mmCIF file of C-alpha atoms and ligand atoms in Angstrom:
data_model
loop_
_atom_site.group_PDB
_atom_site.id
_atom_site.type_symbol
_atom_site.label_atom_id
_atom_site.label_comp_id
_atom_site.label_asym_id
_atom_site.label_seq_id
_atom_site.Cartn_x
_atom_site.Cartn_y
_atom_site.Cartn_z
ATOM 1 C CA MET A 1 -57.483 -15.317 -61.215
ATOM 2 C CA GLY A 2 -58.481 -11.736 -60.324
ATOM 3 C CA SER A 3 -57.848 -9.868 -57.109
ATOM 4 C CA LEU A 4 -59.006 -10.918 -53.648
ATOM 5 C CA LEU A 5 -59.407 -8.642 -50.649
ATOM 6 C CA VAL A 6 -59.182 -10.066 -47.115
ATOM 7 C CA ASP A 7 -61.060 -7.375 -45.257
ATOM 8 C CA ASN A 8 -62.020 -6.534 -41.697
ATOM 9 C CA ILE A 9 -58.918 -8.108 -40.097
ATOM 10 C CA GLY A 10 -58.952 -7.318 -36.374
ATOM 11 C CA GLU A 11 -55.288 -8.169 -35.836
ATOM 12 C CA LEU A 12 -52.838 -8.841 -38.648
ATOM 13 C CA VAL A 13 -49.497 -10.521 -37.897
ATOM 14 C CA THR A 14 -47.123 -9.450 -40.684
ATOM 15 C CA ASN A 15 -43.670 -10.294 -39.216
ATOM 16 C CA ALA A 16 -42.653 -7.094 -41.012
ATOM 17 C CA PRO A 17 -42.210 -4.487 -38.263
ATOM 18 C CA ARG A 18 -42.275 -0.810 -39.108
ATOM 19 C CA ASP A 19 -38.897 0.931 -38.919
ATOM 20 C CA GLY A 20 -37.860 1.692 -35.360
ATOM 21 C CA VAL A 21 -40.753 -0.177 -33.750
ATOM 22 C CA ALA A 22 -39.817 -2.998 -31.344
ATOM 23 C CA ASP A 23 -42.558 -5.384 -32.482
ATOM 24 C CA PRO A 24 -41.195 -8.502 -34.202
ATOM 25 C CA LEU A 25 -44.699 -9.619 -35.186
ATOM 26 C CA GLY A 26 -45.344 -6.318 -37.003
ATOM 27 C CA LEU A 27 -48.919 -6.257 -35.686
ATOM 28 C CA ARG A 28 -51.545 -4.130 -37.409
ATOM 29 C CA ARG A 29 -55.107 -3.524 -36.206
ATOM 30 C CA ASP A 30 -58.217 -3.106 -38.365
ATOM 31 C CA ALA A 31 -56.341 -4.002 -41.509
ATOM 32 C CA ALA A 32 -57.048 -5.322 -44.969
ATOM 33 C CA LEU A 33 -54.836 -7.286 -47.344
ATOM 34 C CA LEU A 34 -55.086 -7.448 -51.131
ATOM 35 C CA VAL A 35 -53.995 -10.548 -53.054
ATOM 36 C CA GLU A 36 -53.082 -10.477 -56.751
ATOM 37 C CA ASP A 37 -51.477 -13.277 -58.758
ATOM 38 C CA GLY A 38 -50.893 -15.372 -55.643
ATOM 39 C CA GLU A 39 -48.926 -12.622 -53.914
ATOM 40 C CA VAL A 40 -49.661 -9.967 -51.334
ATOM 41 C CA ALA A 41 -50.204 -6.789 -53.366
ATOM 42 C CA TRP A 42 -51.185 -4.320 -50.642
ATOM 43 C CA ILE A 43 -51.644 -4.122 -46.851
ATOM 44 C CA GLY A 44 -53.213 -1.164 -45.088
ATOM 45 C CA PRO A 45 -56.002 0.141 -42.882
ATOM 46 C CA ALA A 46 -59.336 -1.496 -43.714
ATOM 47 C CA ARG A 47 -60.931 1.902 -44.342
ATOM 48 C CA TYR A 48 -58.556 2.504 -47.283
ATOM 49 C CA ALA A 49 -59.004 -0.957 -48.790
ATOM 50 C CA PRO A 50 -59.010 -0.925 -52.592
ATOM 51 C CA ALA A 51 -61.735 -2.540 -54.676
ATOM 52 C CA ALA A 52 -61.208 -6.183 -55.618
ATOM 53 C CA ASP A 53 -62.897 -8.885 -57.672
ATOM 54 C CA ARG A 54 -63.665 -10.962 -54.573
ATOM 55 C CA ARG A 55 -63.745 -10.320 -50.851
ATOM 56 C CA ILE A 56 -63.340 -12.435 -47.716
ATOM 57 C CA ASP A 57 -64.678 -10.824 -44.533
ATOM 58 C CA ALA A 58 -62.414 -11.849 -41.650
ATOM 59 C CA GLY A 59 -65.049 -10.566 -39.237
ATOM 60 C CA GLY A 60 -62.566 -8.896 -36.908
ATOM 61 C CA ALA A 61 -60.511 -12.081 -36.452
ATOM 62 C CA ALA A 62 -56.732 -12.452 -36.366
ATOM 63 C CA VAL A 63 -54.850 -13.244 -39.569
ATOM 64 C CA LEU A 64 -51.281 -14.511 -39.676
ATOM 65 C CA PRO A 65 -48.787 -15.873 -42.192
ATOM 66 C CA GLY A 66 -49.230 -19.574 -42.884
ATOM 67 C CA PHE A 67 -47.060 -21.746 -40.673
ATOM 68 C CA VAL A 68 -43.709 -22.809 -42.105
ATOM 69 C CA ASP A 69 -43.032 -26.372 -40.943
ATOM 70 C CA SER A 70 -39.321 -26.647 -41.682
ATOM 71 C CA HIS A 71 -38.834 -30.251 -40.479
ATOM 72 C CA ALA A 72 -41.041 -33.212 -41.413
ATOM 73 C CA HIS A 73 -40.546 -36.842 -42.438
ATOM 74 C CA LEU A 74 -43.666 -37.638 -44.466
ATOM 75 C CA VAL A 75 -42.459 -40.297 -46.926
ATOM 76 C CA PHE A 76 -43.074 -43.542 -45.067
ATOM 77 C CA ALA A 77 -45.482 -46.449 -44.733
ATOM 78 C CA GLY A 78 -47.102 -47.970 -41.666
ATOM 79 C CA ASP A 79 -47.134 -46.605 -38.134
ATOM 80 C CA ARG A 80 -45.542 -47.396 -34.766
ATOM 81 C CA ALA A 81 -48.431 -46.932 -32.376
ATOM 82 C CA ALA A 82 -47.368 -49.997 -30.375
ATOM 83 C CA GLU A 83 -43.891 -48.505 -29.900
ATOM 84 C CA PHE A 84 -45.531 -45.326 -28.574
ATOM 85 C CA ALA A 85 -47.642 -47.356 -26.157
ATOM 86 C CA ALA A 86 -44.533 -49.211 -24.954
ATOM 87 C CA ARG A 87 -42.807 -45.879 -24.317
ATOM 88 C CA MET A 88 -45.732 -44.601 -22.349
ATOM 89 C CA ALA A 89 -45.378 -47.783 -20.267
ATOM 90 C CA GLY A 90 -41.742 -46.927 -19.541
ATOM 91 C CA GLU A 91 -39.608 -47.992 -22.515
ATOM 92 C CA PRO A 92 -37.037 -45.400 -23.630
ATOM 93 C CA TYR A 93 -36.852 -43.945 -27.177
ATOM 94 C CA THR A 94 -33.631 -44.910 -28.950
ATOM 95 C CA GLY A 95 -34.355 -44.364 -32.631
ATOM 96 C CA GLY A 96 -34.126 -48.130 -33.132
ATOM 97 C CA GLY A 97 -37.672 -48.189 -34.502
ATOM 98 C CA ILE A 98 -36.519 -46.289 -37.579
ATOM 99 C CA ARG A 99 -35.554 -49.642 -39.111
ATOM 100 C CA THR A 100 -39.136 -50.891 -38.672
ATOM 101 C CA THR A 101 -40.394 -47.991 -40.784
ATOM 102 C CA VAL A 102 -37.597 -48.567 -43.315
ATOM 103 C CA GLY A 103 -38.888 -52.115 -43.844
ATOM 104 C CA ALA A 104 -42.473 -50.936 -44.341
ATOM 105 C CA THR A 105 -41.411 -48.102 -46.643
ATOM 106 C CA ARG A 106 -39.310 -50.317 -48.892
ATOM 107 C CA ALA A 107 -42.276 -52.701 -49.242
ATOM 108 C CA ALA A 108 -44.721 -49.923 -50.207
ATOM 109 C CA THR A 109 -45.649 -48.907 -53.743
ATOM 110 C CA ASP A 110 -45.019 -45.400 -55.060
ATOM 111 C CA ASP A 111 -48.756 -44.717 -54.937
ATOM 112 C CA GLU A 112 -48.989 -45.807 -51.309
ATOM 113 C CA LEU A 113 -46.133 -43.480 -50.345
ATOM 114 C CA ARG A 114 -47.608 -40.631 -52.393
ATOM 115 C CA ALA A 115 -51.001 -41.098 -50.722
ATOM 116 C CA ASN A 116 -49.371 -40.955 -47.292
ATOM 117 C CA VAL A 117 -47.550 -37.726 -48.083
ATOM 118 C CA ARG A 118 -50.738 -36.195 -49.487
ATOM 119 C CA ARG A 119 -52.759 -37.233 -46.438
ATOM 120 C CA LEU A 120 -50.275 -35.659 -44.023
ATOM 121 C CA ARG A 121 -49.706 -32.557 -46.155
ATOM 122 C CA ASP A 122 -53.471 -31.982 -46.301
ATOM 123 C CA GLU A 123 -53.785 -32.596 -42.563
ATOM 124 C CA ALA A 124 -51.024 -30.027 -41.930
ATOM 125 C CA MET A 125 -52.653 -27.506 -44.265
ATOM 126 C CA ARG A 126 -55.963 -27.773 -42.406
ATOM 127 C CA GLN A 127 -54.006 -26.746 -39.313
ATOM 128 C CA GLY A 128 -52.532 -23.689 -40.977
ATOM 129 C CA THR A 129 -49.298 -24.989 -42.540
ATOM 130 C CA THR A 130 -48.670 -23.560 -46.009
ATOM 131 C CA THR A 131 -44.966 -24.429 -46.419
ATOM 132 C CA ILE A 132 -43.541 -27.809 -45.452
ATOM 133 C CA GLU A 133 -40.103 -29.342 -45.736
ATOM 134 C CA ILE A 134 -40.110 -33.084 -46.462
ATOM 135 C CA LYS A 135 -37.199 -35.465 -45.818
ATOM 136 C CA SER A 136 -36.361 -38.861 -47.222
ATOM 137 C CA GLY A 137 -34.673 -41.253 -44.810
ATOM 138 C CA TYR A 138 -36.907 -44.328 -44.628
ATOM 139 C CA GLY A 139 -35.631 -45.862 -47.872
ATOM 140 C CA LEU A 140 -31.883 -46.145 -47.281
ATOM 141 C CA THR A 141 -31.182 -47.794 -50.633
ATOM 142 C CA ILE A 142 -30.246 -45.846 -53.758
ATOM 143 C CA ALA A 143 -33.600 -46.547 -55.399
ATOM 144 C CA ASP A 144 -35.721 -46.042 -52.276
ATOM 145 C CA GLU A 145 -34.076 -42.735 -51.323
ATOM 146 C CA ALA A 146 -34.369 -41.433 -54.890
ATOM 147 C CA ARG A 147 -38.058 -42.361 -55.140
ATOM 148 C CA SER A 148 -38.785 -40.900 -51.682
ATOM 149 C CA LEU A 149 -37.364 -37.570 -52.838
ATOM 150 C CA ARG A 150 -39.091 -37.734 -56.201
ATOM 151 C CA ILE A 151 -42.415 -38.186 -54.431
ATOM 152 C CA ALA A 152 -41.612 -35.482 -51.846
ATOM 153 C CA ALA A 153 -40.807 -33.064 -54.692
ATOM 154 C CA GLU A 154 -44.367 -33.465 -55.960
ATOM 155 C CA PHE A 155 -45.469 -31.646 -52.803
ATOM 156 C CA THR A 156 -42.720 -29.155 -51.897
ATOM 157 C CA GLY A 157 -39.611 -27.435 -53.183
ATOM 158 C CA ASP A 158 -37.977 -27.973 -49.800
ATOM 159 C CA THR A 159 -36.928 -31.608 -50.092
ATOM 160 C CA THR A 160 -34.144 -33.001 -47.929
ATOM 161 C CA PHE A 161 -31.933 -36.021 -48.569
ATOM 162 C CA LEU A 162 -31.600 -37.937 -45.284
ATOM 163 C CA GLY A 163 -29.893 -41.103 -46.508
ATOM 164 C CA ALA A 164 -27.863 -40.820 -43.292
ATOM 165 C CA HIS A 165 -30.840 -41.374 -40.996
ATOM 166 C CA VAL A 166 -29.492 -44.646 -39.554
ATOM 167 C CA VAL A 167 -27.176 -47.338 -40.866
ATOM 168 C CA PRO A 168 -29.588 -49.909 -42.361
ATOM 169 C CA ALA A 169 -29.475 -53.465 -41.023
ATOM 170 C CA GLU A 170 -27.685 -54.875 -44.084
ATOM 171 C CA TYR A 171 -24.729 -52.525 -43.411
ATOM 172 C CA ALA A 172 -24.771 -52.880 -39.596
ATOM 173 C CA ASP A 173 -21.265 -54.378 -39.425
ATOM 174 C CA ARG A 174 -19.711 -52.057 -42.051
ATOM 175 C CA PRO A 175 -20.893 -48.504 -41.443
ATOM 176 C CA ASP A 176 -17.954 -47.019 -43.401
ATOM 177 C CA ASP A 177 -19.255 -48.762 -46.511
ATOM 178 C CA TYR A 178 -22.689 -47.260 -45.937
ATOM 179 C CA VAL A 179 -21.205 -43.761 -45.626
ATOM 180 C CA GLY A 180 -19.402 -44.398 -48.930
ATOM 181 C CA LEU A 181 -22.706 -45.398 -50.532
ATOM 182 C CA VAL A 182 -24.477 -42.298 -49.196
ATOM 183 C CA CYS A 183 -21.701 -39.965 -50.405
ATOM 184 C CA GLY A 184 -21.393 -41.686 -53.786
ATOM 185 C CA PRO A 185 -24.169 -43.289 -55.824
ATOM 186 C CA MET A 186 -26.996 -42.543 -53.375
ATOM 187 C CA LEU A 187 -26.224 -38.822 -53.334
ATOM 188 C CA ALA A 188 -25.912 -38.813 -57.117
ATOM 189 C CA ALA A 189 -29.395 -40.346 -57.429
ATOM 190 C CA ALA A 190 -30.887 -38.113 -54.724
ATOM 191 C CA ALA A 191 -29.382 -34.714 -55.514
ATOM 192 C CA PRO A 192 -31.514 -33.943 -58.601
ATOM 193 C CA HIS A 193 -34.622 -34.136 -56.382
ATOM 194 C CA ALA A 194 -33.254 -32.465 -53.239
ATOM 195 C CA ARG A 195 -32.593 -28.921 -52.036
ATOM 196 C CA TRP A 196 -31.031 -29.948 -48.710
ATOM 197 C CA ILE A 197 -28.930 -32.653 -47.087
ATOM 198 C CA ASP A 198 -29.389 -33.764 -43.480
ATOM 199 C CA VAL A 199 -27.651 -36.259 -41.153
ATOM 200 C CA PHE A 200 -28.856 -37.773 -37.873
ATOM 201 C CA CYS A 201 -25.689 -36.969 -35.883
ATOM 202 C CA GLU A 202 -26.210 -38.884 -32.655
ATOM 203 C CA ARG A 203 -24.783 -41.779 -30.684
ATOM 204 C CA GLY A 204 -26.178 -44.903 -32.380
ATOM 205 C CA ALA A 205 -26.610 -43.120 -35.718
ATOM 206 C CA PHE A 206 -23.718 -41.139 -37.303
ATOM 207 C CA ASP A 207 -20.695 -39.750 -35.437
ATOM 208 C CA ALA A 208 -19.030 -36.405 -36.142
ATOM 209 C CA ASP A 209 -16.555 -37.763 -38.710
ATOM 210 C CA HIS A 210 -19.193 -39.592 -40.708
ATOM 211 C CA ALA A 211 -21.614 -36.679 -40.472
ATOM 212 C CA ARG A 212 -18.966 -34.174 -41.616
ATOM 213 C CA ALA A 213 -18.007 -36.348 -44.583
ATOM 214 C CA ILE A 214 -21.621 -36.785 -45.697
ATOM 215 C CA LEU A 215 -22.578 -33.135 -45.271
ATOM 216 C CA ALA A 216 -19.457 -31.993 -47.125
ATOM 217 C CA CYS A 217 -20.303 -34.282 -50.080
ATOM 218 C CA GLY A 218 -23.817 -32.889 -50.107
ATOM 219 C CA GLN A 219 -22.524 -29.338 -50.103
ATOM 220 C CA ALA A 220 -20.179 -30.136 -52.958
ATOM 221 C CA ALA A 221 -23.217 -31.419 -54.876
ATOM 222 C CA GLY A 222 -24.943 -28.083 -54.322
ATOM 223 C CA LEU A 223 -27.228 -28.997 -51.425
ATOM 224 C CA GLY A 224 -27.762 -26.814 -48.362
ATOM 225 C CA VAL A 225 -26.969 -28.260 -44.944
ATOM 226 C CA ARG A 226 -29.285 -29.137 -42.035
ATOM 227 C CA VAL A 227 -28.461 -31.441 -39.118
ATOM 228 C CA HIS A 228 -30.422 -33.576 -36.638
ATOM 229 C CA ALA A 229 -28.317 -32.582 -33.642
ATOM 230 C CA ASN A 230 -28.162 -33.055 -29.868
ATOM 231 C CA GLN A 231 -31.559 -34.764 -29.650
ATOM 232 C CA LEU A 232 -30.971 -37.723 -27.356
ATOM 233 C CA GLY A 233 -27.853 -36.485 -25.574
ATOM 234 C CA PRO A 234 -24.991 -33.986 -25.745
ATOM 235 C CA GLY A 235 -22.850 -34.299 -28.854
ATOM 236 C CA PRO A 236 -20.979 -32.638 -31.699
ATOM 237 C CA GLY A 237 -23.908 -32.058 -34.085
ATOM 238 C CA VAL A 238 -24.719 -28.441 -33.282
ATOM 239 C CA ARG A 239 -21.128 -27.223 -33.537
ATOM 240 C CA LEU A 240 -20.589 -29.243 -36.703
ATOM 241 C CA GLY A 241 -23.652 -27.625 -38.245
ATOM 242 C CA VAL A 242 -22.466 -24.147 -37.339
ATOM 243 C CA GLU A 243 -18.968 -24.945 -38.677
ATOM 244 C CA LEU A 244 -20.448 -25.998 -42.029
ATOM 245 C CA GLY A 245 -22.784 -22.997 -42.260
ATOM 246 C CA ALA A 246 -25.941 -25.085 -41.838
ATOM 247 C CA ALA A 247 -29.216 -23.242 -42.400
ATOM 248 C CA SER A 248 -30.555 -25.044 -39.340
ATOM 249 C CA VAL A 249 -29.625 -27.468 -36.584
ATOM 250 C CA ASP A 250 -32.669 -29.344 -35.388
ATOM 251 C CA HIS A 251 -33.782 -30.716 -31.999
ATOM 252 C CA CYS A 252 -31.123 -28.915 -29.841
ATOM 253 C CA THR A 253 -32.425 -30.617 -26.725
ATOM 254 C CA HIS A 254 -29.078 -31.180 -24.982
ATOM 255 C CA LEU A 255 -26.871 -28.106 -25.395
ATOM 256 C CA SER A 256 -23.637 -27.042 -23.702
ATOM 257 C CA ASP A 257 -22.718 -23.388 -23.205
ATOM 258 C CA ALA A 258 -20.278 -23.779 -26.115
ATOM 259 C CA ASP A 259 -23.123 -24.990 -28.355
ATOM 260 C CA VAL A 260 -25.246 -21.976 -27.430
ATOM 261 C CA ASP A 261 -22.311 -19.590 -27.972
ATOM 262 C CA ALA A 262 -21.575 -21.125 -31.365
ATOM 263 C CA LEU A 263 -25.206 -20.697 -32.439
ATOM 264 C CA ALA A 264 -25.374 -17.139 -31.112
ATOM 265 C CA GLY A 265 -22.433 -16.090 -33.245
ATOM 266 C CA SER A 266 -23.792 -17.694 -36.402
ATOM 267 C CA ALA A 267 -26.510 -17.470 -39.037
ATOM 268 C CA THR A 268 -27.641 -21.020 -38.184
ATOM 269 C CA VAL A 269 -31.203 -21.331 -36.880
ATOM 270 C CA ALA A 270 -31.976 -23.589 -33.902
ATOM 271 C CA THR A 271 -35.112 -25.521 -34.844
ATOM 272 C CA LEU A 272 -36.935 -26.924 -31.847
ATOM 273 C CA LEU A 273 -39.301 -29.886 -32.215
ATOM 274 C CA PRO A 274 -41.344 -30.225 -29.030
ATOM 275 C CA GLY A 275 -43.599 -32.897 -30.544
ATOM 276 C CA ALA A 276 -40.621 -35.238 -30.217
ATOM 277 C CA GLU A 277 -40.121 -34.572 -26.511
ATOM 278 C CA PHE A 278 -43.873 -34.886 -25.959
ATOM 279 C CA SER A 279 -44.043 -38.220 -27.747
ATOM 280 C CA THR A 280 -40.878 -39.660 -26.219
ATOM 281 C CA ARG A 281 -41.665 -38.275 -22.751
ATOM 282 C CA SER A 282 -38.339 -36.451 -22.645
ATOM 283 C CA PRO A 283 -37.287 -33.097 -21.187
ATOM 284 C CA TYR A 284 -38.024 -30.209 -23.558
ATOM 285 C CA PRO A 285 -35.291 -28.034 -25.098
ATOM 286 C CA ASP A 286 -34.709 -24.707 -23.346
ATOM 287 C CA ALA A 287 -35.934 -22.143 -25.847
ATOM 288 C CA ARG A 288 -35.579 -19.308 -23.324
ATOM 289 C CA ARG A 289 -31.843 -19.908 -22.999
ATOM 290 C CA LEU A 290 -31.413 -19.791 -26.779
ATOM 291 C CA LEU A 291 -33.543 -16.678 -27.236
ATOM 292 C CA ASP A 292 -31.805 -14.859 -24.402
ATOM 293 C CA ALA A 293 -28.457 -15.633 -26.061
ATOM 294 C CA GLY A 294 -29.689 -14.055 -29.300
ATOM 295 C CA VAL A 295 -30.130 -17.291 -31.280
ATOM 296 C CA THR A 296 -32.793 -17.399 -34.012
ATOM 297 C CA VAL A 297 -35.305 -20.085 -33.025
ATOM 298 C CA ALA A 298 -37.756 -21.935 -35.278
ATOM 299 C CA LEU A 299 -40.502 -24.360 -34.294
ATOM 300 C CA ALA A 300 -41.432 -27.362 -36.439
ATOM 301 C CA THR A 301 -43.380 -30.603 -36.038
ATOM 302 C CA ASP A 302 -40.793 -33.301 -36.908
ATOM 303 C CA CYS A 303 -43.851 -35.201 -38.149
ATOM 304 C CA ASN A 304 -42.797 -38.875 -38.394
ATOM 305 C CA PRO A 305 -44.284 -42.223 -37.315
ATOM 306 C CA GLY A 306 -41.746 -42.801 -34.512
ATOM 307 C CA SER A 307 -40.820 -39.861 -32.363
ATOM 308 C CA SER A 308 -43.473 -37.253 -33.216
ATOM 309 C CA TYR A 309 -46.581 -38.300 -35.103
ATOM 310 C CA THR A 310 -48.197 -34.878 -35.221
ATOM 311 C CA SER A 311 -48.649 -32.537 -38.161
ATOM 312 C CA SER A 312 -49.993 -29.763 -35.950
ATOM 313 C CA MET A 313 -48.015 -26.544 -35.728
ATOM 314 C CA PRO A 314 -50.561 -25.072 -33.266
ATOM 315 C CA PHE A 315 -49.914 -28.023 -30.935
ATOM 316 C CA CYS A 316 -46.124 -27.503 -31.119
ATOM 317 C CA LEU A 317 -46.548 -23.786 -30.581
ATOM 318 C CA ALA A 318 -48.636 -24.362 -27.448
ATOM 319 C CA LEU A 319 -46.027 -26.810 -26.085
ATOM 320 C CA ALA A 320 -43.257 -24.282 -26.729
ATOM 321 C CA VAL A 321 -45.083 -21.636 -24.739
ATOM 322 C CA ARG A 322 -46.117 -23.865 -21.854
ATOM 323 C CA GLU A 323 -42.998 -26.006 -21.565
ATOM 324 C CA MET A 324 -40.063 -24.191 -23.160
ATOM 325 C CA GLY A 325 -40.229 -20.646 -21.832
ATOM 326 C CA MET A 326 -41.377 -18.929 -25.004
ATOM 327 C CA THR A 327 -43.885 -16.092 -25.014
ATOM 328 C CA PRO A 328 -46.891 -16.556 -27.312
ATOM 329 C CA ALA A 329 -45.483 -13.881 -29.628
ATOM 330 C CA GLU A 330 -42.065 -15.566 -29.795
ATOM 331 C CA ALA A 331 -43.698 -18.905 -30.568
ATOM 332 C CA VAL A 332 -45.873 -17.466 -33.353
ATOM 333 C CA TRP A 333 -42.786 -15.801 -34.866
ATOM 334 C CA ALA A 334 -40.757 -19.035 -34.580
ATOM 335 C CA ALA A 335 -43.524 -21.067 -36.293
ATOM 336 C CA THR A 336 -43.745 -18.646 -39.231
ATOM 337 C CA ALA A 337 -40.760 -16.329 -39.813
ATOM 338 C CA GLY A 338 -38.454 -18.662 -37.862
ATOM 339 C CA GLY A 339 -39.332 -21.588 -40.116
ATOM 340 C CA ALA A 340 -38.752 -19.405 -43.162
ATOM 341 C CA ALA A 341 -35.301 -18.468 -41.821
ATOM 342 C CA ALA A 342 -34.536 -22.149 -41.247
ATOM 343 C CA LEU A 343 -35.339 -22.772 -44.925
ATOM 344 C CA ARG A 344 -33.613 -19.553 -46.058
ATOM 345 C CA ARG A 345 -36.864 -18.413 -47.647
ATOM 346 C CA ALA A 346 -37.721 -14.702 -47.900
ATOM 347 C CA ASP A 347 -41.062 -15.219 -49.673
ATOM 348 C CA VAL A 348 -42.943 -17.040 -46.906
ATOM 349 C CA GLY A 349 -43.448 -16.574 -43.158
ATOM 350 C CA VAL A 350 -44.092 -12.882 -43.726
ATOM 351 C CA LEU A 351 -46.953 -10.783 -45.095
ATOM 352 C CA ARG A 352 -45.802 -7.756 -47.082
ATOM 353 C CA PRO A 353 -46.159 -6.732 -50.712
ATOM 354 C CA GLY A 354 -44.395 -9.280 -52.907
ATOM 355 C CA ALA A 355 -44.600 -12.140 -50.392
ATOM 356 C CA ARG A 356 -46.567 -15.266 -51.209
ATOM 357 C CA ALA A 357 -50.193 -14.896 -50.196
ATOM 358 C CA ASP A 358 -50.034 -17.767 -47.690
ATOM 359 C CA LEU A 359 -52.100 -16.939 -44.648
ATOM 360 C CA THR A 360 -54.510 -18.252 -42.070
ATOM 361 C CA ILE A 361 -57.624 -16.644 -40.685
ATOM 362 C CA LEU A 362 -58.140 -17.698 -37.074
ATOM 363 C CA ASP A 363 -61.359 -18.355 -35.234
ATOM 364 C CA ALA A 364 -60.001 -15.975 -32.603
ATOM 365 C CA PRO A 365 -59.355 -12.258 -32.186
ATOM 366 C CA SER A 366 -55.617 -12.541 -31.488
ATOM 367 C CA HIS A 367 -52.540 -14.677 -32.138
ATOM 368 C CA LEU A 368 -52.391 -15.158 -28.344
ATOM 369 C CA HIS A 369 -55.260 -17.613 -28.581
ATOM 370 C CA LEU A 370 -53.110 -20.205 -30.380
ATOM 371 C CA ALA A 371 -51.301 -21.018 -27.122
ATOM 372 C CA TYR A 372 -54.050 -19.808 -24.795
ATOM 373 C CA ARG A 373 -56.593 -22.273 -26.258
ATOM 374 C CA PRO A 374 -54.512 -25.435 -26.820
ATOM 375 C CA GLY A 375 -56.074 -28.323 -28.684
ATOM 376 C CA VAL A 376 -58.884 -26.185 -30.072
ATOM 377 C CA PRO A 377 -59.298 -26.033 -33.875
ATOM 378 C CA LEU A 378 -58.735 -22.300 -34.355
ATOM 379 C CA ILE A 379 -57.790 -22.333 -38.043
ATOM 380 C CA ARG A 380 -60.914 -21.009 -39.772
ATOM 381 C CA GLN A 381 -59.557 -20.594 -43.293
ATOM 382 C CA VAL A 382 -56.247 -21.077 -45.094
ATOM 383 C CA LEU A 383 -55.111 -19.271 -48.243
ATOM 384 C CA HIS A 384 -52.225 -20.889 -50.126
ATOM 385 C CA ASN A 385 -50.750 -18.896 -53.013
ATOM 386 C CA GLY A 386 -53.793 -16.674 -52.584
ATOM 387 C CA VAL A 387 -56.210 -19.561 -53.135
ATOM 388 C CA PRO A 388 -58.717 -20.409 -50.391
ATOM 389 C CA GLN A 389 -58.237 -24.095 -49.486
HETATM 390 O O1 LIG B 401 -36.259 -36.486 -36.019
HETATM 391 N N1 LIG B 401 -34.084 -38.368 -34.858
HETATM 392 C C1 LIG B 401 -34.150 -38.958 -35.929
HETATM 393 N N2 LIG B 401 -35.210 -39.042 -36.719
HETATM 394 C C2 LIG B 401 -36.556 -38.767 -36.347
HETATM 395 C C3 LIG B 401 -37.210 -39.921 -35.718
HETATM 396 C C4 LIG B 401 -37.441 -41.002 -36.670
HETATM 397 C C5 LIG B 401 -38.186 -42.196 -36.156
HETATM 398 O O2 LIG B 401 -38.184 -42.532 -34.950
HETATM 399 O O3 LIG B 401 -38.776 -42.851 -37.038
HETATM 400 C C6 LIG B 401 -36.617 -37.523 -35.499
HETATM 401 O O4 LIG B 401 -37.042 -37.526 -34.330
HETATM 402 FE FE1 LIG B 402 -36.510 -35.351 -37.569
#
């Protein structure tokens, strides 16, 4: 493969601050970065850049770690544009449309599902995403959950079993039986293809007892825990996630002081998904409150055909700055290092020797422009595993 030098970087976001410097983004000016074997081999001042087989001239632009989108639902068929239009005309979002997508997903072929994942993964990559988590959750039968995860695993190592997305229609009057199915044969079929387990813990989906039972079974099968929590209203999801040592609790839109305290005293990341509030016309989560309490915050897209049909991390980042009280620097950190923390990954979301050479070169001189110039395609070039895309 040979070595590759990214030279003439005006501003490099490393997320690796120097000792004793209060700069979470670890910014470096006039830098260069050497890639070897898909990893960062060296970072330093451009004037000391070593020789390399190939060279990319960043032309004084900003370079940052590739975005880590730690929450996405890409294995599905069809769309729900009409449901979106109805919401924009005043209908509320309830999650009831999930069953519509379940029907379309069950009817799709493997190749149709694979093509949909590839389309959205490529779309995300063009917008700077180099790591993406992908959930199942639109199959809700043993075979359809297992194939969703098998297909997801063709695209990422961070696959998540979300058999407990909603109770499917055929189990509507016997939810306990569905929980038994999820914990038993469905988990057994899903676990070989999954790194994580997730539950939609919400009124109308799964209550605290069901969610705890499912997450505990997943843990016993060796899966890490994540929770869809406190999205549509207050509830037990966040505290349950913290209690079980979840890597991340996601949405966090309706939080009590006790929820914030629990997160602040834990290693659980709060993953905020502003695309969902945008697309359901709901109040945004209060990132400022979480950050001020010392909670680690991640930003992700929640890309799915119902509540948030965007694959754009720059869009979510701009929303977080404008609507959720984050500074541009906090939002860039949350979309890169924060996502890596939510996936318990040390090799991505950071640029330092030994990290994966996943990075984006912006069409802008500074990371500030991502929020300052919303809706503008600022991703000039993406390197994934050191390979220009
Ligand atoms: O994260 N909240 C639950 N699941 C998705 C929405 C799924 C859908 O509406 O299809 C979410 O927002
Ligand atoms: Fe989600």
